[in-house]
């Protein structure tokens, strides 16, 4: 887990259909994946990209996978690195082989994997939007209303929401959900009770957190936390 991205290398955890609030890159490390979509059916590919809020399901045909969730603020979209498309989905990352090689290391380096997945020159970031995103990350439990934030920036609500979606690749509300979910998991794996972590991060109830996690990740949070995963917080 890092500011701006969360990655997983390991066996398929049996996720259901889900729609992450940020972009997602998936790579089959030992064999092709099955990308289960709605309109485009099941696509067999070694790597796939799904934009934020795009419902899909990844199934490993064999072996391990890489799942990388990325906030695209200030960097080229992963979509630019895919060789083919199927509707909103990208297929066959240009550096597929190198990603597989890095993930095969005894202790994969999360930062090297991330840098390889995202290449190219950074896009200029709007400092107003970046400041809002920083505030959301610093205060996940706070409720940020789009109309009030927009007024504080001297923008219309519609214009602010469009700028935020363009820079962060997801909706203003969706980004707040993602930050709260990420903070909850981070606190839980550092020793805080999961229920306490969810409430501290701004969820109204533990069930609200559970529903959000399943919607964004595709499985119960308790399943992930009990899967024996070694977490690397970069600290």
Short mmCIF file of C-alpha atoms in Angstrom, two decimals:
data_model
loop_
_atom_site.label_atom_id
_atom_site.label_comp_id
_atom_site.label_asym_id
_atom_site.label_seq_id
_atom_site.Cartn_x
_atom_site.Cartn_y
_atom_site.Cartn_z
CA UNK A 1 0.00 0.00 0.00
CA UNK A 2 1.40 3.36 -1.10
CA UNK A 3 -0.03 6.86 -1.48
CA UNK A 4 -1.61 6.73 -4.92
CA UNK A 5 -1.57 2.98 -5.51
CA UNK A 6 -2.31 -0.40 -3.93
CA UNK A 7 -0.96 -3.62 -5.38
CA UNK A 8 -1.42 -7.35 -4.78
CA UNK A 9 0.76 -10.24 -5.95
CA UNK A 10 -0.49 -13.71 -5.09
CA UNK A 11 -3.10 -16.39 -5.78
CA UNK A 12 -6.57 -15.58 -7.06
CA UNK A 13 -8.70 -14.78 -3.99
CA UNK A 14 -11.95 -15.52 -5.81
CA UNK A 15 -13.23 -11.97 -6.20
CA UNK A 16 -16.74 -11.38 -7.50
CA UNK A 17 -17.80 -8.79 -10.05
CA UNK A 18 -16.79 -5.35 -8.74
CA UNK A 19 -16.22 -1.76 -9.83
CA UNK A 20 -13.16 -0.17 -8.16
CA UNK A 21 -13.27 3.59 -7.63
CA UNK A 22 -9.85 3.91 -9.30
CA UNK A 23 -8.19 2.35 -12.36
CA UNK A 24 -7.09 -1.29 -12.16
CA UNK A 25 -4.36 -3.21 -13.98
CA UNK A 26 -4.41 -7.03 -13.79
CA UNK A 27 -1.68 -9.38 -15.03
CA UNK A 28 -1.62 -13.18 -15.13
CA UNK A 29 1.82 -14.06 -13.79
CA UNK A 30 1.77 -17.76 -14.72
CA UNK A 31 -1.00 -18.01 -17.31
CA UNK A 32 -3.60 -15.87 -19.09
CA UNK A 33 -6.49 -14.30 -17.21
CA UNK A 34 -10.19 -14.35 -17.92
CA UNK A 35 -11.66 -10.85 -17.98
CA UNK A 36 -15.38 -11.17 -17.34
CA UNK A 37 -17.27 -8.15 -18.68
CA UNK A 38 -20.87 -7.31 -19.37
CA UNK A 39 -21.22 -6.23 -22.99
CA UNK A 40 -18.00 -7.88 -24.18
CA UNK A 41 -18.38 -11.30 -22.57
CA UNK A 42 -15.33 -13.21 -21.32
CA UNK A 43 -11.96 -12.11 -22.75
CA UNK A 44 -8.85 -14.25 -22.36
CA UNK A 45 -5.75 -12.08 -22.02
CA UNK A 46 -2.44 -11.98 -20.16
CA UNK A 47 -3.07 -8.43 -18.89
CA UNK A 48 -6.01 -6.07 -18.72
CA UNK A 49 -6.85 -2.52 -17.74
CA UNK A 50 -10.20 -1.36 -16.38
CA UNK A 51 -10.98 2.35 -15.92
CA UNK A 52 -12.40 3.53 -12.62
CA UNK A 53 -15.96 2.47 -11.87
CA UNK A 54 -16.07 -0.14 -14.66
CA UNK A 55 -17.75 -3.37 -13.47
CA UNK A 56 -15.74 -6.50 -14.24
CA UNK A 57 -14.28 -9.67 -12.76
CA UNK A 58 -10.80 -11.15 -13.12
CA UNK A 59 -10.31 -14.92 -12.90
CA UNK A 60 -6.89 -16.57 -12.99
CA UNK A 61 -6.78 -19.63 -15.23
CA UNK A 62 -3.74 -20.85 -13.28
CA UNK A 63 -1.12 -19.57 -10.86
CA UNK A 64 -0.69 -16.10 -9.42
CA UNK A 65 -1.84 -12.65 -10.49
CA UNK A 66 -0.86 -9.00 -10.13
CA UNK A 67 -3.69 -6.60 -9.28
CA UNK A 68 -2.69 -2.94 -9.22
CA UNK A 69 -5.13 -0.20 -8.22
CA UNK A 70 -3.93 3.23 -9.33
CA UNK A 71 -5.01 6.81 -8.74
CA UNK A 72 -4.07 8.45 -12.05
CA UNK A 73 -3.48 11.97 -10.73
CA UNK A 74 -0.64 13.71 -12.59
CA UNK A 75 0.49 10.63 -14.54
CA UNK A 76 -0.40 9.09 -17.90
CA UNK A 77 -3.32 6.69 -17.78
CA UNK A 78 -2.50 3.01 -17.84
CA UNK A 79 -4.80 2.85 -20.84
CA UNK A 80 -2.03 4.50 -22.87
CA UNK A 81 0.20 1.47 -22.19
CA UNK A 82 -2.25 -1.14 -23.51
CA UNK A 83 -1.86 -2.51 -27.04
CA UNK A 84 -5.52 -3.30 -27.72
CA UNK A 85 -8.96 -2.30 -26.49
CA UNK A 86 -12.35 -3.94 -26.04
CA UNK A 87 -14.84 -1.22 -25.24
CA UNK A 88 -13.57 0.58 -22.10
CA UNK A 89 -11.05 -2.18 -21.35
CA UNK A 90 -7.39 -2.23 -22.37
CA UNK A 91 -5.61 -5.47 -23.23
CA UNK A 92 -1.96 -6.56 -23.36
CA UNK A 93 0.25 -4.11 -21.48
CA UNK A 94 3.35 -3.15 -23.46
CA UNK A 95 5.64 -4.18 -20.62
CA UNK A 96 3.77 -7.34 -19.73
CA UNK A 97 6.87 -9.56 -19.73
CA UNK A 98 8.87 -7.17 -17.56
CA UNK A 99 6.00 -6.90 -15.05
CA UNK A 100 5.81 -10.69 -14.84
CA UNK A 101 9.56 -10.88 -14.29
CA UNK A 102 9.51 -8.30 -11.48
CA UNK A 103 6.60 -10.04 -9.75
CA UNK A 104 8.46 -13.37 -9.88
CA UNK A 105 11.14 -12.10 -7.47
CA UNK A 106 11.21 -13.62 -3.99
CA UNK A 107 10.24 -10.24 -2.54
CA UNK A 108 8.66 -8.19 -5.35
CA UNK A 109 9.48 -4.47 -5.19
CA UNK A 110 6.12 -2.60 -5.19
CA UNK A 111 7.66 0.69 -6.28
CA UNK A 112 9.53 -0.81 -9.26
CA UNK A 113 6.37 -2.62 -10.37
CA UNK A 114 4.38 0.60 -10.16
CA UNK A 115 6.97 2.61 -12.09
CA UNK A 116 7.05 0.00 -14.84
CA UNK A 117 3.26 -0.12 -15.11
CA UNK A 118 3.00 3.65 -15.37
CA UNK A 119 5.45 5.27 -17.76
CA UNK A 120 5.75 8.48 -19.73
CA UNK A 121 5.90 12.10 -18.71
CA UNK A 122 3.65 13.37 -15.96
CA UNK A 123 0.61 15.35 -16.99
CA UNK A 124 0.35 18.80 -15.44
CA UNK A 125 -1.81 18.72 -12.33
CA UNK A 126 -4.31 21.42 -11.42
CA UNK A 127 -3.08 22.61 -8.00
CA UNK A 128 -6.63 23.37 -6.89
CA UNK A 129 -7.75 19.80 -7.48
CA UNK A 130 -4.57 18.40 -5.96
CA UNK A 131 -5.17 20.47 -2.82
CA UNK A 132 -8.69 19.07 -2.51
CA UNK A 133 -7.45 15.49 -2.94
CA UNK A 134 -4.74 16.10 -0.33
CA UNK A 135 -7.39 17.33 2.11
CA UNK A 136 -9.51 14.23 1.51
CA UNK A 137 -6.52 11.97 2.17
CA UNK A 138 -5.56 13.91 5.30
CA UNK A 139 -9.11 13.92 6.71
CA UNK A 140 -10.92 10.80 5.41
CA UNK A 141 -13.64 10.99 8.07
CA UNK A 142 -14.64 14.50 7.05
CA UNK A 143 -17.60 14.88 4.68
CA UNK A 144 -16.57 17.00 1.71
CA UNK A 145 -19.53 18.46 -0.20
CA UNK A 146 -18.90 19.26 -3.84
CA UNK A 147 -20.95 22.47 -3.81
CA UNK A 148 -19.07 23.91 -0.84
CA UNK A 149 -15.66 22.88 -2.13
CA UNK A 150 -16.45 24.33 -5.56
CA UNK A 151 -17.64 27.60 -4.05
CA UNK A 152 -14.44 27.86 -2.04
CA UNK A 153 -12.45 27.54 -5.26
CA UNK A 154 -14.59 30.06 -7.11
CA UNK A 155 -15.93 27.39 -9.49
CA UNK A 156 -19.35 26.10 -10.36
CA UNK A 157 -20.14 22.68 -8.92
CA UNK A 158 -20.40 21.18 -12.42
CA UNK A 159 -17.04 22.59 -13.50
CA UNK A 160 -15.33 21.42 -10.30
CA UNK A 161 -16.69 17.88 -10.62
CA UNK A 162 -15.55 17.71 -14.23
CA UNK A 163 -12.04 18.92 -13.35
CA UNK A 164 -11.77 16.42 -10.51
CA UNK A 165 -12.86 13.49 -12.70
CA UNK A 166 -10.44 14.52 -15.45
CA UNK A 167 -7.48 14.70 -13.07
CA UNK A 168 -8.24 11.75 -10.80
CA UNK A 169 -9.98 9.43 -13.24
CA UNK A 170 -12.92 8.91 -10.89
CA UNK A 171 -15.76 10.83 -9.32
CA UNK A 172 -15.39 13.18 -6.36
CA UNK A 173 -17.66 10.95 -4.25
CA UNK A 174 -16.00 7.77 -5.46
CA UNK A 175 -12.57 9.07 -4.49
CA UNK A 176 -13.77 9.80 -0.95
CA UNK A 177 -15.10 6.23 -0.68
CA UNK A 178 -11.77 4.85 -1.93
CA UNK A 179 -9.72 6.90 0.55
CA UNK A 180 -11.93 5.85 3.46
CA UNK A 181 -11.71 2.21 2.47
CA UNK A 182 -7.92 2.39 2.07
CA UNK A 183 -7.47 4.12 5.43
CA UNK A 184 -9.63 1.52 7.15
CA UNK A 185 -7.54 -1.37 5.82
CA UNK A 186 -4.26 0.42 6.56
CA UNK A 187 -5.28 1.01 10.18
CA UNK A 188 -6.59 -2.54 10.56
CA UNK A 189 -3.36 -4.18 9.38
CA UNK A 190 -1.32 -2.00 11.76
CA UNK A 191 -3.24 -3.35 14.75
CA UNK A 192 -6.43 -1.33 15.15
CA UNK A 193 -9.70 -3.25 15.44
CA UNK A 194 -11.45 -3.39 12.04
CA UNK A 195 -14.69 -1.92 13.37
CA UNK A 196 -12.84 0.93 15.08
CA UNK A 197 -10.80 1.53 11.93
CA UNK A 198 -13.94 1.80 9.80
CA UNK A 199 -15.64 4.27 12.15
CA UNK A 200 -12.47 6.38 12.48
CA UNK A 201 -12.19 6.54 8.69
CA UNK A 202 -15.69 7.98 8.37
CA UNK A 203 -17.98 5.01 7.74
CA UNK A 204 -21.32 5.37 9.50
CA UNK A 205 -21.43 1.70 10.49
CA UNK A 206 -19.29 -1.44 10.08
CA UNK A 207 -21.85 -2.78 7.59
CA UNK A 208 -21.45 0.39 5.51
CA UNK A 209 -17.72 -0.31 5.30
CA UNK A 210 -18.33 -3.98 4.46
CA UNK A 211 -20.68 -3.07 1.61
CA UNK A 212 -18.24 -0.49 0.26
CA UNK A 213 -15.29 -2.88 0.39
CA UNK A 214 -17.20 -5.62 -1.43
CA UNK A 215 -18.39 -3.14 -4.08
CA UNK A 216 -14.87 -1.81 -4.71
CA UNK A 217 -12.75 -4.96 -4.26
CA UNK A 218 -15.14 -7.84 -4.89
CA UNK A 219 -14.80 -9.88 -1.70
CA UNK A 220 -15.34 -9.43 2.06
CA UNK A 221 -12.63 -7.46 3.87
CA UNK A 222 -12.34 -10.24 6.46
CA UNK A 223 -11.52 -12.74 3.69
CA UNK A 224 -8.63 -10.59 2.53
CA UNK A 225 -7.35 -9.92 6.05
CA UNK A 226 -7.41 -13.64 6.89
CA UNK A 227 -5.72 -14.77 3.67
CA UNK A 228 -2.20 -14.67 5.12
CA UNK A 229 -1.15 -11.73 2.96
CA UNK A 230 2.12 -9.97 3.87
CA UNK A 231 1.43 -6.23 3.75
CA UNK A 232 4.11 -3.73 2.75
CA UNK A 233 3.27 -0.17 3.80
CA UNK A 234 6.54 1.33 2.59
CA UNK A 235 7.49 2.51 6.06
#
